[in-house]
mmCIF file of C-alpha atoms in Angstrom:
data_model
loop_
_atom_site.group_PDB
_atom_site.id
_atom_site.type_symbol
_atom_site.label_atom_id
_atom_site.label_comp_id
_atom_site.label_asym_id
_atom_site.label_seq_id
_atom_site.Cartn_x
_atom_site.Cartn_y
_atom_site.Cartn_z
ATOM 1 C CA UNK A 1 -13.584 -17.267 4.100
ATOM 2 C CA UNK A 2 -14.325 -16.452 7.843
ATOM 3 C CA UNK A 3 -14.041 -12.852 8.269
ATOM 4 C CA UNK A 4 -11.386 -10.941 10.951
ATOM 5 C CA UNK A 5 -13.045 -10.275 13.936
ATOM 6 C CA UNK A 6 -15.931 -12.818 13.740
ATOM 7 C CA UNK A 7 -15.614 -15.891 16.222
ATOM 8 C CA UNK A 8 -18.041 -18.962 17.650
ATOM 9 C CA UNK A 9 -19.226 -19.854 21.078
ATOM 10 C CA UNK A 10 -21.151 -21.368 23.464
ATOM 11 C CA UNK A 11 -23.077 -19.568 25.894
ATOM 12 C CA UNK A 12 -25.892 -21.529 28.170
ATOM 13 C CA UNK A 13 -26.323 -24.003 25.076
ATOM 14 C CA UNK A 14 -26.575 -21.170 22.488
ATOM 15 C CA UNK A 15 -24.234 -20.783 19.984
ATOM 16 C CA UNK A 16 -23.682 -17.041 19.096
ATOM 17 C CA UNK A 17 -21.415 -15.780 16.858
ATOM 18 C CA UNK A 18 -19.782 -12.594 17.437
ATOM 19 C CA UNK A 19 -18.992 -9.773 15.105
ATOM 20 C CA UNK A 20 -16.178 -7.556 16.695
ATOM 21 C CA UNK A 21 -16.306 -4.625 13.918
ATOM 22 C CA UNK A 22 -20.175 -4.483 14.127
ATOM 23 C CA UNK A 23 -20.724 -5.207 17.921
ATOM 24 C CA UNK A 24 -23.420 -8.068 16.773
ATOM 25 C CA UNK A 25 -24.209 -10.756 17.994
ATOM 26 C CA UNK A 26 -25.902 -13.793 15.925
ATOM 27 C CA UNK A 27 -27.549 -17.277 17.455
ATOM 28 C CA UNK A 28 -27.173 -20.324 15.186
ATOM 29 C CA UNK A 29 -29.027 -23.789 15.207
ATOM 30 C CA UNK A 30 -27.249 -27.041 15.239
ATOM 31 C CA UNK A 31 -27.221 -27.490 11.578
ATOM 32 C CA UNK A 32 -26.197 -23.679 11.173
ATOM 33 C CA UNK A 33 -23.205 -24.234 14.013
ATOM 34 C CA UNK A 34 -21.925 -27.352 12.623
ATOM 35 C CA UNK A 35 -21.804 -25.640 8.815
ATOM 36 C CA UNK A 36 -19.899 -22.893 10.605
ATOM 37 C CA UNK A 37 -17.198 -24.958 12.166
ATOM 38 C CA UNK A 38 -16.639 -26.884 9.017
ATOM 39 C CA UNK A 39 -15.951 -23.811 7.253
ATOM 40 C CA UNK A 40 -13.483 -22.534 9.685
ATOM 41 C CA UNK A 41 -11.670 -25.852 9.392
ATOM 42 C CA UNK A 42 -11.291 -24.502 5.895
ATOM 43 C CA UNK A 43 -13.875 -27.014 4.584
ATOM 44 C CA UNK A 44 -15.076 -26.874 1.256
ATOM 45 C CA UNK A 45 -18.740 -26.032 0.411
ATOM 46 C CA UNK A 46 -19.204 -29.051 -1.515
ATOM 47 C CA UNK A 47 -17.760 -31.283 0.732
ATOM 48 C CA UNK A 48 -20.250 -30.014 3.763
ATOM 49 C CA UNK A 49 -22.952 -30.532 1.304
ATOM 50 C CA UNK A 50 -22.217 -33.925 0.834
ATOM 51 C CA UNK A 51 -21.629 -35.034 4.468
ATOM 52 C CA UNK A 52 -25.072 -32.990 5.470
ATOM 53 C CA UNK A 53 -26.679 -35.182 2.555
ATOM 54 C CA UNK A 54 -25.452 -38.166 4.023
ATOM 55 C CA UNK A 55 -26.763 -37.743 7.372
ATOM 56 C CA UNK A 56 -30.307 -38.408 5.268
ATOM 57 C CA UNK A 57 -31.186 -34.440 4.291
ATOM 58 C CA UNK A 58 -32.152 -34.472 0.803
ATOM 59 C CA UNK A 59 -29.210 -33.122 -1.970
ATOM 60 C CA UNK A 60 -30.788 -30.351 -3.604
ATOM 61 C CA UNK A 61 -32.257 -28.999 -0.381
ATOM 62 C CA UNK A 62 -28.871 -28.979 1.225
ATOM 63 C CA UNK A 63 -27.028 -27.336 -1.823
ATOM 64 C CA UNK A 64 -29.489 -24.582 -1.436
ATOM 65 C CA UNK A 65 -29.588 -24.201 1.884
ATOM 66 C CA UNK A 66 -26.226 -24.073 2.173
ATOM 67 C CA UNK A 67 -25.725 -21.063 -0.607
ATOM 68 C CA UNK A 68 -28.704 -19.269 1.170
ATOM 69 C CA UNK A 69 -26.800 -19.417 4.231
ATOM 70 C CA UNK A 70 -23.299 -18.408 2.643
ATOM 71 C CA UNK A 71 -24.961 -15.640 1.186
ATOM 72 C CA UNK A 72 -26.259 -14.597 3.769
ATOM 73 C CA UNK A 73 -23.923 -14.639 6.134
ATOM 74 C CA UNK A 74 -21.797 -12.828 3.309
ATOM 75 C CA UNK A 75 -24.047 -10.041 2.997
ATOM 76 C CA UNK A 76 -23.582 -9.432 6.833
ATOM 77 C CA UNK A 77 -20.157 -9.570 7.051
ATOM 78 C CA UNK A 78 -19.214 -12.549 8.905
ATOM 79 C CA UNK A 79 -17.863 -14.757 5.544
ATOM 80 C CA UNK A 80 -15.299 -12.918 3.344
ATOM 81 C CA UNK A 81 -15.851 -13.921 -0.417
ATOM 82 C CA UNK A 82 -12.911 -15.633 -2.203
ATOM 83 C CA UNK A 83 -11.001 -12.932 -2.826
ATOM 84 C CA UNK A 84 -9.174 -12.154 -6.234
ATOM 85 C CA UNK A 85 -5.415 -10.391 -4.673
ATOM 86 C CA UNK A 86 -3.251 -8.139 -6.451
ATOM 87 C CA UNK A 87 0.408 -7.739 -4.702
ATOM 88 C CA UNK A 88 2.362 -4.301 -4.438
ATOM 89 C CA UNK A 89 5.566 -3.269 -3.556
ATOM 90 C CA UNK A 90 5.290 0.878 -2.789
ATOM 91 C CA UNK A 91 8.388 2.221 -1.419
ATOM 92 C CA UNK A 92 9.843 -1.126 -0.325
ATOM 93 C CA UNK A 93 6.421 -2.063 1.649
ATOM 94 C CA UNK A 94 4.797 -5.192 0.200
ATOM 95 C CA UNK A 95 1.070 -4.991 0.589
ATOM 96 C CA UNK A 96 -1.570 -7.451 -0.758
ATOM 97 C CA UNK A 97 -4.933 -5.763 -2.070
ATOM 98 C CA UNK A 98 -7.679 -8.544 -1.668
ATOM 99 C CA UNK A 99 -10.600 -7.739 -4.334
ATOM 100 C CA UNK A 100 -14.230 -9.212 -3.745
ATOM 101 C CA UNK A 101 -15.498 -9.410 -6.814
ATOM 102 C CA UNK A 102 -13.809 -10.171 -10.329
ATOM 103 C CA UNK A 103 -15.692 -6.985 -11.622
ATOM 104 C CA UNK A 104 -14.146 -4.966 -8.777
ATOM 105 C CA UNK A 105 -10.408 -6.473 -9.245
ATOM 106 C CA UNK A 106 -11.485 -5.489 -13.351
ATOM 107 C CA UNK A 107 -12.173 -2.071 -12.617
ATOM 108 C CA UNK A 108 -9.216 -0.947 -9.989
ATOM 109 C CA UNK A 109 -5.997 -3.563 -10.538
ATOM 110 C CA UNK A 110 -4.909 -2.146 -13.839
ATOM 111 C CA UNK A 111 -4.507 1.766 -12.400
ATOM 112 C CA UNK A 112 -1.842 -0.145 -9.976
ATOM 113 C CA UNK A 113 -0.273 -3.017 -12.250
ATOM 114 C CA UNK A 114 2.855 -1.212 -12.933
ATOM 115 C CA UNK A 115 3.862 -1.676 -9.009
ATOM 116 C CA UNK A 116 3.153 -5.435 -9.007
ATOM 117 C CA UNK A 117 5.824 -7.107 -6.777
ATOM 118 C CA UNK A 118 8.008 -9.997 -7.834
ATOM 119 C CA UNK A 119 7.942 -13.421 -5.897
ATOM 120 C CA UNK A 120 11.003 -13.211 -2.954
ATOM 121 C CA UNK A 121 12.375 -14.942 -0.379
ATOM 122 C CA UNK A 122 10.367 -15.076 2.001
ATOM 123 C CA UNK A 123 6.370 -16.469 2.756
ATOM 124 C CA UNK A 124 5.194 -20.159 1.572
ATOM 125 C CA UNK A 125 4.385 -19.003 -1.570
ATOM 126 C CA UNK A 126 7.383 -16.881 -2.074
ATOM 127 C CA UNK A 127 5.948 -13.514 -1.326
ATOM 128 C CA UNK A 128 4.922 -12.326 1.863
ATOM 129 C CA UNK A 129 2.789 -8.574 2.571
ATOM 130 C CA UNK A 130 3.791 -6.494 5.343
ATOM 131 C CA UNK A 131 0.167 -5.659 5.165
ATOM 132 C CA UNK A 132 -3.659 -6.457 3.766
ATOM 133 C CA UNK A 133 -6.010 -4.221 2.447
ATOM 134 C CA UNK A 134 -9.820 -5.163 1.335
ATOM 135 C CA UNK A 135 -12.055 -3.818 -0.774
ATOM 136 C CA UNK A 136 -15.673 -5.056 -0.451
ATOM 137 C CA UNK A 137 -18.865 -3.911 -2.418
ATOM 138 C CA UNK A 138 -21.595 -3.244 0.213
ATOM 139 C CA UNK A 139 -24.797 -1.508 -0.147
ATOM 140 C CA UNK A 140 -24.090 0.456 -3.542
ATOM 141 C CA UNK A 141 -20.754 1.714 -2.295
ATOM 142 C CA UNK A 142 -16.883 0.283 -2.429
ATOM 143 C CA UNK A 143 -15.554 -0.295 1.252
ATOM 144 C CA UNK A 144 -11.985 -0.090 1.820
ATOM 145 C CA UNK A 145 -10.540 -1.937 4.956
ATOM 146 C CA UNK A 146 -7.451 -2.761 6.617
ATOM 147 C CA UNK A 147 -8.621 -5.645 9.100
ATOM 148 C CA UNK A 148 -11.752 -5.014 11.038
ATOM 149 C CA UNK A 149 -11.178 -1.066 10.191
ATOM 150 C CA UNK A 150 -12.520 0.727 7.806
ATOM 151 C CA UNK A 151 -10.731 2.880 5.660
ATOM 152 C CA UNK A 152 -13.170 4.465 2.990
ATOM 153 C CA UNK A 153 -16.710 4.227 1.396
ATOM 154 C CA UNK A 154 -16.272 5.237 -2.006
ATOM 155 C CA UNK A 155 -18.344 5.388 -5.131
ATOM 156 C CA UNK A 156 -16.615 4.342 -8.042
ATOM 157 C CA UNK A 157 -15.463 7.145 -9.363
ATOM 158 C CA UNK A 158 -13.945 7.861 -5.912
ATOM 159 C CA UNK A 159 -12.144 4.035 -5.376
ATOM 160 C CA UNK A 160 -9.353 4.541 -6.731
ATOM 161 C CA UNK A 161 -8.327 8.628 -5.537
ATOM 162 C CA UNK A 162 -9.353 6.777 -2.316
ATOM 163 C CA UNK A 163 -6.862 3.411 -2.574
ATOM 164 C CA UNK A 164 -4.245 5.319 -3.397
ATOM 165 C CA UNK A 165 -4.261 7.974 -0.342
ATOM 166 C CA UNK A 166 -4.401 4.233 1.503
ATOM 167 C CA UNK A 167 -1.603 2.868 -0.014
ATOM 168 C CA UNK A 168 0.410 6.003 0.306
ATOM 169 C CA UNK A 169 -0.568 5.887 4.089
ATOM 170 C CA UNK A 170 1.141 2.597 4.163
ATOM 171 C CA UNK A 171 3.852 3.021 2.837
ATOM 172 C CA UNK A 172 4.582 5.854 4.435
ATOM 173 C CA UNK A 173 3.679 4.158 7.619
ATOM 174 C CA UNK A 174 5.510 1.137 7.695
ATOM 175 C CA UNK A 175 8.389 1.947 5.217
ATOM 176 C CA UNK A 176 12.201 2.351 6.363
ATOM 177 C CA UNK A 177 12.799 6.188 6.449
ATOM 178 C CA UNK A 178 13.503 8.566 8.328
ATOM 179 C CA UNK A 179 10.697 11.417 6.604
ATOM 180 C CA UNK A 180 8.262 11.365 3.951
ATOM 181 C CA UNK A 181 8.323 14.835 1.648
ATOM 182 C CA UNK A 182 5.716 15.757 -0.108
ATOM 183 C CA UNK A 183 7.826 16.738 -3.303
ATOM 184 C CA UNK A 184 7.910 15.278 -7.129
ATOM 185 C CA UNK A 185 11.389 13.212 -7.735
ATOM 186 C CA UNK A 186 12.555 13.170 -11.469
ATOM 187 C CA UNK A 187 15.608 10.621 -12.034
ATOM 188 C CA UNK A 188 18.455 12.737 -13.890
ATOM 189 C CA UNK A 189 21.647 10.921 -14.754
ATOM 190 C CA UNK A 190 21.650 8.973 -11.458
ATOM 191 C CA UNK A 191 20.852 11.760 -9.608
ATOM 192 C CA UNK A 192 17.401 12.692 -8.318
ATOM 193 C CA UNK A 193 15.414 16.378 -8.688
ATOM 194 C CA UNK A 194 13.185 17.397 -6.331
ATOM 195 C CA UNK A 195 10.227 19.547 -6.931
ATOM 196 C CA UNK A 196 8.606 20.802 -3.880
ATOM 197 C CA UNK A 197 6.032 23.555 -3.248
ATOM 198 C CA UNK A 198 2.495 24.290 -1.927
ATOM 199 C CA UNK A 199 -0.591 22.565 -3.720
ATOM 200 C CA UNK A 200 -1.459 24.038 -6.766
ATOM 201 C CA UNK A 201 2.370 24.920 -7.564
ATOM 202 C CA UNK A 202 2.686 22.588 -10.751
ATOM 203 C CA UNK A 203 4.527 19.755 -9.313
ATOM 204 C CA UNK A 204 2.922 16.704 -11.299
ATOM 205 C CA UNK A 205 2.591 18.662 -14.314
ATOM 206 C CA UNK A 206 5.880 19.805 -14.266
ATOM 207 C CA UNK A 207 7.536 16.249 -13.381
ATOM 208 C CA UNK A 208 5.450 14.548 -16.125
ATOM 209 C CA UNK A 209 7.035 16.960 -18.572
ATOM 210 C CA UNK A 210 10.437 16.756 -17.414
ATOM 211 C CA UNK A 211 10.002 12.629 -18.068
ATOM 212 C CA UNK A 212 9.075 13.665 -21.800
ATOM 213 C CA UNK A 213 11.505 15.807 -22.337
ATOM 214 C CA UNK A 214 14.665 13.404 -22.165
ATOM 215 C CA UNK A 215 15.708 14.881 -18.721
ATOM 216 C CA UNK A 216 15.824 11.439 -16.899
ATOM 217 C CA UNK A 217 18.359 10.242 -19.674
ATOM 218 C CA UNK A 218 20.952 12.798 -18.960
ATOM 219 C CA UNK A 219 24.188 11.538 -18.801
ATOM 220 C CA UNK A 220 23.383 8.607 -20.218
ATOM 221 C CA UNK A 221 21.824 6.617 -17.396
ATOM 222 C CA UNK A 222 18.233 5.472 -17.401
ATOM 223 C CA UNK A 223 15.889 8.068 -15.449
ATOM 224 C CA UNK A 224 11.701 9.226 -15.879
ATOM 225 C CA UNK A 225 9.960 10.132 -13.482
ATOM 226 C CA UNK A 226 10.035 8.462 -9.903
ATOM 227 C CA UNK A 227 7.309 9.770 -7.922
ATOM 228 C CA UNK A 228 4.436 12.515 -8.447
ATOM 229 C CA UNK A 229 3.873 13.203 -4.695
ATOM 230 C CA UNK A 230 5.426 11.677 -2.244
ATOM 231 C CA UNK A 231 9.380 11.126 -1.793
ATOM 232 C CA UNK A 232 10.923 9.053 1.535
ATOM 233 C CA UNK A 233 14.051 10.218 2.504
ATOM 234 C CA UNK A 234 16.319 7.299 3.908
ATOM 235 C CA UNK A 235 19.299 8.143 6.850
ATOM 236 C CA UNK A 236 22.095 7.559 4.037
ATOM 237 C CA UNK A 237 20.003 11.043 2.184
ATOM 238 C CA UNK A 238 18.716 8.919 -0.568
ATOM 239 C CA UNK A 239 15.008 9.030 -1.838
ATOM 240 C CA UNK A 240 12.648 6.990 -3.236
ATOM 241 C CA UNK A 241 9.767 7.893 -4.827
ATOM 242 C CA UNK A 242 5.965 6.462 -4.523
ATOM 243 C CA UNK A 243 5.643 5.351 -7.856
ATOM 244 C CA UNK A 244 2.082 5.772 -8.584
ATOM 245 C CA UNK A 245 0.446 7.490 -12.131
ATOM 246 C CA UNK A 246 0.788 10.896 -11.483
ATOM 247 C CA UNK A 247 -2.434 12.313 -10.345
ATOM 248 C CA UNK A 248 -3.389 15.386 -13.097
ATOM 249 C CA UNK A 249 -5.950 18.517 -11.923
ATOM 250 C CA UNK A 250 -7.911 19.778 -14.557
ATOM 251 C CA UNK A 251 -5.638 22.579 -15.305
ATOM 252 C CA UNK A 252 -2.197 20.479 -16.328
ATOM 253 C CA UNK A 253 -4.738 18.650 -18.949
ATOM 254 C CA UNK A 254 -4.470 21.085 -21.896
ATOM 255 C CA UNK A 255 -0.900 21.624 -21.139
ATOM 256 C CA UNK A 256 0.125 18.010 -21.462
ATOM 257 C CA UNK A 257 -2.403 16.908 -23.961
ATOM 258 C CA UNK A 258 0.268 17.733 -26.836
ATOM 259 C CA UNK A 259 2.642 14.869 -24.826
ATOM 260 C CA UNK A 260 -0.214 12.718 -24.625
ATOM 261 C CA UNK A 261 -2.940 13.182 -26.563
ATOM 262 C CA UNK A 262 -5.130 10.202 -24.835
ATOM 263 C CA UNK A 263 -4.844 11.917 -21.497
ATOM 264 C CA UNK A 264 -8.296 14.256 -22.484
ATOM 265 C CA UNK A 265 -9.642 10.406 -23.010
ATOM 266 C CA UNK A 266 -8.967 8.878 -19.747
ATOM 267 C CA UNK A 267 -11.422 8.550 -16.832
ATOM 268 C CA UNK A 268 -12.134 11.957 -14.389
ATOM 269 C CA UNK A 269 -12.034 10.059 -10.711
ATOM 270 C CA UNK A 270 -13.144 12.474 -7.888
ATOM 271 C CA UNK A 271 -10.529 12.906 -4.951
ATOM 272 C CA UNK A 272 -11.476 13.243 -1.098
ATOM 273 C CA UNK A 273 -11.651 16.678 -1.522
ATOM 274 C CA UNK A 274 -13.804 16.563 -4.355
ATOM 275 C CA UNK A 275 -11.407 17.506 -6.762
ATOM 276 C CA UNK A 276 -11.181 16.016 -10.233
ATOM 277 C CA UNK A 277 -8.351 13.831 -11.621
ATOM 278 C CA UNK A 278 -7.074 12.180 -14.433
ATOM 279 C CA UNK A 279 -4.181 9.387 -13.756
ATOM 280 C CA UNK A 280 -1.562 9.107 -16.188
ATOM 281 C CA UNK A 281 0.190 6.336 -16.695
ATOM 282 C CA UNK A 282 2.715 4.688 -19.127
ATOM 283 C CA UNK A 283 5.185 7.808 -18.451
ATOM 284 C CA UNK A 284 8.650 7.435 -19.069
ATOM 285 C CA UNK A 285 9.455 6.308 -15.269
ATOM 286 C CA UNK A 286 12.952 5.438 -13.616
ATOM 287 C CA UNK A 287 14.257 2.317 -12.386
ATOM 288 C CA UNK A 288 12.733 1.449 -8.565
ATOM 289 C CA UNK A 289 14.903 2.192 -5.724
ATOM 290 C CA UNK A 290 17.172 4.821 -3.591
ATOM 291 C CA UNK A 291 18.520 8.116 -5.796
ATOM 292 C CA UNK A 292 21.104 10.240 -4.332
ATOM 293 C CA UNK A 293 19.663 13.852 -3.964
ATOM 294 C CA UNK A 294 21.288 16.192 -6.078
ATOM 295 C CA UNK A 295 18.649 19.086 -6.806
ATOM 296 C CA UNK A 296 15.911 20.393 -4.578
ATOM 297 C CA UNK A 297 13.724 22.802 -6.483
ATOM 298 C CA UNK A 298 10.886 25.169 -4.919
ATOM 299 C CA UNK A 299 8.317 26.122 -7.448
ATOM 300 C CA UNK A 300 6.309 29.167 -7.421
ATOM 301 C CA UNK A 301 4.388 29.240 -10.149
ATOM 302 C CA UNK A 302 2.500 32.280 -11.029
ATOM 303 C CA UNK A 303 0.238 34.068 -13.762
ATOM 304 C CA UNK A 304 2.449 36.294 -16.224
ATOM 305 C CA UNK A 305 5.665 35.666 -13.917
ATOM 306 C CA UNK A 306 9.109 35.612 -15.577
ATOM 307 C CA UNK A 307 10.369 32.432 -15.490
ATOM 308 C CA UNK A 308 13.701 32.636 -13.245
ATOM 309 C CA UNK A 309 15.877 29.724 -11.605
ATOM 310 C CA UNK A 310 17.651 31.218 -8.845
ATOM 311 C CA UNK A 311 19.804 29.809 -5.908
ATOM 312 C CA UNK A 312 18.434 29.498 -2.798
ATOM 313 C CA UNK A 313 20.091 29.424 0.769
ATOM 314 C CA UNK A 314 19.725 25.768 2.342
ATOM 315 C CA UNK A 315 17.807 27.333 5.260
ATOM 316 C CA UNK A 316 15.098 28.555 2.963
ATOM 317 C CA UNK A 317 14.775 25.353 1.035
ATOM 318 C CA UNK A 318 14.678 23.492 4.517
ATOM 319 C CA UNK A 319 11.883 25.345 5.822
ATOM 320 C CA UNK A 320 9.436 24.563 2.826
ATOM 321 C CA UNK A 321 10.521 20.631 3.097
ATOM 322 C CA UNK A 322 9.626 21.314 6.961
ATOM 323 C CA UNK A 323 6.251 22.837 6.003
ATOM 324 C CA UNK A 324 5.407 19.484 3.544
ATOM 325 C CA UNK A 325 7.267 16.909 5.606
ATOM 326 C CA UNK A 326 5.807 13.687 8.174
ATOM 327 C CA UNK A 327 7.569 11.081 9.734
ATOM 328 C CA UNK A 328 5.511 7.800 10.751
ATOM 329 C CA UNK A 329 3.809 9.368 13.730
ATOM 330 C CA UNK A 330 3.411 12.837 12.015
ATOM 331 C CA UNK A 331 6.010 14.581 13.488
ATOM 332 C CA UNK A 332 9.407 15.999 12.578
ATOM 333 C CA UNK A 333 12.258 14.191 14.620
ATOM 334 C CA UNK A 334 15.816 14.304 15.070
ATOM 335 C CA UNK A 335 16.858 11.701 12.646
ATOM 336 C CA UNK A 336 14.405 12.927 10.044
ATOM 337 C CA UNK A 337 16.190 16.526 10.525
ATOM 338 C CA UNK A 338 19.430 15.382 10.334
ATOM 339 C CA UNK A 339 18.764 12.807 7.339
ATOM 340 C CA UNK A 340 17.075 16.644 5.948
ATOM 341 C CA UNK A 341 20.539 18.645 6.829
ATOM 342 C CA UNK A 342 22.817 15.669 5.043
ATOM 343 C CA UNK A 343 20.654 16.424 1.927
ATOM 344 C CA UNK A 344 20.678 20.009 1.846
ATOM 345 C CA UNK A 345 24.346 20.039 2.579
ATOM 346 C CA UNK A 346 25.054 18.603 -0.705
ATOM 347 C CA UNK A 347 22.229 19.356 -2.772
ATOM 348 C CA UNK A 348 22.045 22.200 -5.057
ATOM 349 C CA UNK A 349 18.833 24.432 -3.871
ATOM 350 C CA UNK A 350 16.637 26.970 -5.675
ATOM 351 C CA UNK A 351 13.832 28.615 -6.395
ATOM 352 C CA UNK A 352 12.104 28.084 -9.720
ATOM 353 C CA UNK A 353 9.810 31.402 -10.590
ATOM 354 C CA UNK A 354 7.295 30.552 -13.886
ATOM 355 C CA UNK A 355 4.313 31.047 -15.574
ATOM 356 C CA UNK A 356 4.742 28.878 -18.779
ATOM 357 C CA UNK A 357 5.186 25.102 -18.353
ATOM 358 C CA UNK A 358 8.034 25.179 -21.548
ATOM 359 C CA UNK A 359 10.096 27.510 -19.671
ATOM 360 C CA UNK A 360 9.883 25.793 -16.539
ATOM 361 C CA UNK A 361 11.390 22.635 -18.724
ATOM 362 C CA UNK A 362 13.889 24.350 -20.169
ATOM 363 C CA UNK A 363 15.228 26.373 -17.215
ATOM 364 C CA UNK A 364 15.443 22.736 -14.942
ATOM 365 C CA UNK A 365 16.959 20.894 -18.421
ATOM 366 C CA UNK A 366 19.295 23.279 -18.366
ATOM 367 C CA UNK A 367 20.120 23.029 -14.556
ATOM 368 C CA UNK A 368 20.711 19.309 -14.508
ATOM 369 C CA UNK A 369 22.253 19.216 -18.040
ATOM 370 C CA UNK A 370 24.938 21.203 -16.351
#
């Protein structure tokens, strides 16, 4: 229950806690000190309650004295709540989300269900995260923090737009690649597509039809869609996609609606730069893990354009992933550009020219169908 960053001692005969992430300083009594160590012996609060009764304070007044002072000391940050935890696996990076309320862990677990991890090896409990995040309610607002830092303040329509950009900066910090493209991976008979272009281009929209068309079952092998966003590139050239529901602008609604019907029902959550979004899930998806590249598809997608699939030299295709691509510290490396050249070597690369989302489906059905 004792929060990171917040530690006793004794100073002059004062005790004074210290909060590290707040710069605080608070002085405790005797009584106050001595509930305080018990609780960071990982004593229970009934048990404290009964040995303070004993020493001849009256029950009732200790019971409510004691939940005055956990409250209180709650409220300012030095006691972390019992959390409610909800454990991920994004990209091969395990990472426990610790929820402070059951109304919170209500409102955000079920948008991120779908990348609960399994029990493994390793941890006393079978399961251990390569990293924690929190997400307190303080003040009217959500806080999102990893450790003493915080991440976000969100209001609730913005928790979720604002977990996810955490998650993805977790698992794109702490994951085993070599480079993290910012391109949509469809699964396509074992194979993987790769849709890359600027923002706005139609990648999401465009991946989530591809899933409902039947694309990720050519050949016969399970496919769907791997990854809306974000796709880490390994040394051996094989990707794996961040497997969260695609996040849908206002403008792929209407043209997916016919696919899904509910998606006009589903809640609008506000992104950090105040754009509107509406995440899908439930969409055909492929199997987790590593895909062999096979295609790598720039879109440019544009009003009344013919739609047109056209090869495009390696160099060209190489300098758009450049232009979307981070490593861990935000820069291109070696490795990263030579895990990039073993891809484009034996990729297939080209340029995908639409306007209409059905031709766009049928020109990249017709690429990977052949």
């Amino acid at each position: 229950m004792i929060a990171e960053g917040v530690s006793l001692a004794s100073i002059g005969g004062h005790r004074v806690l210290f909060h590290e992430a707040r710069q605080e300083l608070y002085e405790l009594d005797d009584g106050m000190a001595f509930v305080w160590n018990r609780l960071t012996e990982g004593t229970a609060i009934d048990r404290i309650a009964e040995e303070a009764a004993g020493r001849g304070l009256p029950e009732g007044q200790v019971r409510a004295w004691l939940d005055h002072a956990v409250s209180e000391w709650t409220r300012l940050g030095l006691l972390r709540p019992a959390a409610l935890r909800q454990r991920l696996s994004i990209g091969g990076v395990r990472i426990e989300i610790r929820y402070a309320t059951a109304a919170l862990a209500e409102f955000v677990a079920p948008g991120f269900s779908h990348l609960e991890a399994e029990d493994g090896p390793d941890g006393q409990d079978g399961w251990a995260a390569d990293c924690q995040l929190d997400l307190a309610e303080e003040d009217g607002a959500t806080v999102i923090r990893r450790g003493a830092a915080d991440l976000a303040t969100c209001r609730r329509d913005e928790i979720i737009p604002a977990l996810r950009g955490a998650l993805t900066l977790e698992a794109v910090g702490r994951g085993r690649h070599e480079v993290a493209l910012h391109a949509a991976t469809v699964a396509a008979g074992g194979h993987a597509l790769l849709l890359s272009g600027c923002p706005g281009a139609g990648k999401s929209t465009l991946a989530v039809a591809l899933a409902y068309s039947g694309l990720g079952l050519a050949g016969g092998l399970a496919g769907g869609l791997a990854g809306d966003d974000v796709a880490l590139l390994g040394a051996d050239g094989r990707v794996t996609g961040l497997r969260f529901a695609p996040a849908l602008k206002p403008g792929s609604w209407p043209l997916l609606a016919g696919m899904r019907p509910d998606l006009l029902d589903l809640p609008v959550h506000v992104r950090y730069d105040s754009q509107g979004v509406r995440f899908l899930d439930g969409v055909p998806a492929a199997d987790d893990g590593p895909l062999p590249v096979r295609w790598i598809v720039s879109l440019d997608r544009r009003d009344g354009a013919e739609p047109a699939l056209r090869p495009l030299d390696p160099l060209e295709t190489l300098r758009d992933l450049i232009g979307g691509a981070a490593s861990a510290d935000d820069r291109l490396g070696t490795k990263a550009f030579h895990a990039l050249a073993r891809v484009l070597d034996g990729a297939g690369c080209h340029r995908l020219t639409y306007s209409r989302l059905d031709d766009a489906v049928a020109l990249l059905a017709g690429l990977c169908g052949s």
